[in-house]
Short mmCIF file of C-alpha atoms in Angstrom, two decimals:
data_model
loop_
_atom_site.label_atom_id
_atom_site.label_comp_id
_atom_site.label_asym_id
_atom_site.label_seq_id
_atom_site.Cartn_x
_atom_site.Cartn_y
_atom_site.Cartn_z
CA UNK A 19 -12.77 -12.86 3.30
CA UNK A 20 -11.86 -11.95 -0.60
CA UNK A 21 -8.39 -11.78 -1.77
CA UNK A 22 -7.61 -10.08 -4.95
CA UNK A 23 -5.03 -12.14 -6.74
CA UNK A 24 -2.41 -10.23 -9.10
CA UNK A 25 -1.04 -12.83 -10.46
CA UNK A 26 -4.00 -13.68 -12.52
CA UNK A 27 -5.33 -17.09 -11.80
CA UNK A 28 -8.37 -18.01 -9.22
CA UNK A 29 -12.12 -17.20 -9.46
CA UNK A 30 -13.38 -14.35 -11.90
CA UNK A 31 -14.02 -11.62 -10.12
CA UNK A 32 -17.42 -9.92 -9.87
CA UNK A 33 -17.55 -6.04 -9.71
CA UNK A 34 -19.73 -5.60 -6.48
CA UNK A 35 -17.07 -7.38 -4.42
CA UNK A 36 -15.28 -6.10 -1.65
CA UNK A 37 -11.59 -6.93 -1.43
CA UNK A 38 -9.71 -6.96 1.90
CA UNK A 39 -6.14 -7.86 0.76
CA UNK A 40 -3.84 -8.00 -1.89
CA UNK A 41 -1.66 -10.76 -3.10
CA UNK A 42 0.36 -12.24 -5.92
CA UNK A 43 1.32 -16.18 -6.25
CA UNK A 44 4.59 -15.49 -6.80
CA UNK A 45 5.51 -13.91 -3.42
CA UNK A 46 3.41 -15.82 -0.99
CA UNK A 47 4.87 -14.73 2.09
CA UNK A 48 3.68 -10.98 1.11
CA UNK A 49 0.11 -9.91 1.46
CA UNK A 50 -1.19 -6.32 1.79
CA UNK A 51 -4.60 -5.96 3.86
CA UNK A 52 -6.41 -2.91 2.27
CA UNK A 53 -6.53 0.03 5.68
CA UNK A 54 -10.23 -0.48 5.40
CA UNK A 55 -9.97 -4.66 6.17
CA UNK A 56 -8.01 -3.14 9.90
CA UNK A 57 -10.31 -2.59 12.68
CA UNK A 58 -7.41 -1.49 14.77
CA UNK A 59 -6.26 2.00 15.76
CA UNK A 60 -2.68 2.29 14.01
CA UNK A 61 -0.26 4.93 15.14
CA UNK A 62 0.08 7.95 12.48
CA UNK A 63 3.18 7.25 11.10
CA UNK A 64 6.50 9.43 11.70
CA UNK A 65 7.30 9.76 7.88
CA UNK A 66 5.24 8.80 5.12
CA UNK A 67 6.46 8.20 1.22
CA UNK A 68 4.58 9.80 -1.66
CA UNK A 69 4.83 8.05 -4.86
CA UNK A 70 3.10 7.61 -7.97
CA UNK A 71 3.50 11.38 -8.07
CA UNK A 72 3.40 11.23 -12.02
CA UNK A 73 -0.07 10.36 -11.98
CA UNK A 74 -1.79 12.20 -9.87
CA UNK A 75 -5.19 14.33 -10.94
CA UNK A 76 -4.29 17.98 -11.23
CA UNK A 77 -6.54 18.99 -8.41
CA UNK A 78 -4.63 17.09 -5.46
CA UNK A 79 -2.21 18.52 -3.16
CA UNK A 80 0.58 16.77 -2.50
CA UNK A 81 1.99 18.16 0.61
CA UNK A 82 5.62 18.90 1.56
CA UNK A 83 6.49 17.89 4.48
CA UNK A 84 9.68 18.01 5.88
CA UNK A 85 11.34 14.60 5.93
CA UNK A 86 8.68 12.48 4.07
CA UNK A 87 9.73 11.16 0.86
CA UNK A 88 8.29 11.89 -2.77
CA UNK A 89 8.60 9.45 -5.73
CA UNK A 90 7.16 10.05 -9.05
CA UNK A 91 6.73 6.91 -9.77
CA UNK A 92 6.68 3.33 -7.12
CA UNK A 93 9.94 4.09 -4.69
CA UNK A 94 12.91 1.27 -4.19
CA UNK A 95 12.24 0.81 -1.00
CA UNK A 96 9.42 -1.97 -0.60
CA UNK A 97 6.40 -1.42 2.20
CA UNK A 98 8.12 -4.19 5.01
CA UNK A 99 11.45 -1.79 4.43
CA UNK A 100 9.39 1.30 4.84
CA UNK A 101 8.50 -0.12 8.61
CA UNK A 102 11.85 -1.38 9.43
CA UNK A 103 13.66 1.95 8.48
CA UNK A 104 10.57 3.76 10.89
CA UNK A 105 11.02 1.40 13.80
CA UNK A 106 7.96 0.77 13.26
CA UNK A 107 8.62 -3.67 13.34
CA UNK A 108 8.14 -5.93 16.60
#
């Protein structure tokens, strides 16, 4: 399995890779599998956060829905906050 690093350091990486996670050095106990990488059925989520609004191509529709949460840029809640405020944790 490939890992894209963020932090910068391990192997160059080649353009015809696939990468199944995301993580950075400094915050080893974080890493994001890419929805692709799961080959389990996940529930559709209650809510769901829109962000990066700012820079979104002019052609998408950004939905409103009542109860999700829009962001023009990256929220302050992180993505392990996100679950826990959803119930969505063991």
């Amino acid at each position: 399995m490939l890992h894209l690093n963020l932090s910068g350091f391990g192997e160059r990486l080649a353009r015809n890779r696939a990468y199944h996670s995301v993580y950075a050095l400094s915050y080893p106990e974080l890493m994001h599998p890419k929805a692709r990488a799961i080959n389990t059925d996940l529930p559709k989520p209650p809510k769901r956060t829109h962000f990066m609004i700012d820079f979104a191509v002019s052609w998408a529709e950004i939905p409103e829905v009542a109860g999700d949460r829009y962001h023009q840029r990256y929220p302050d809640e992180s993505i392990a906050t996100w679950h826990e405020r959803l119930k969505l944790t063991d």
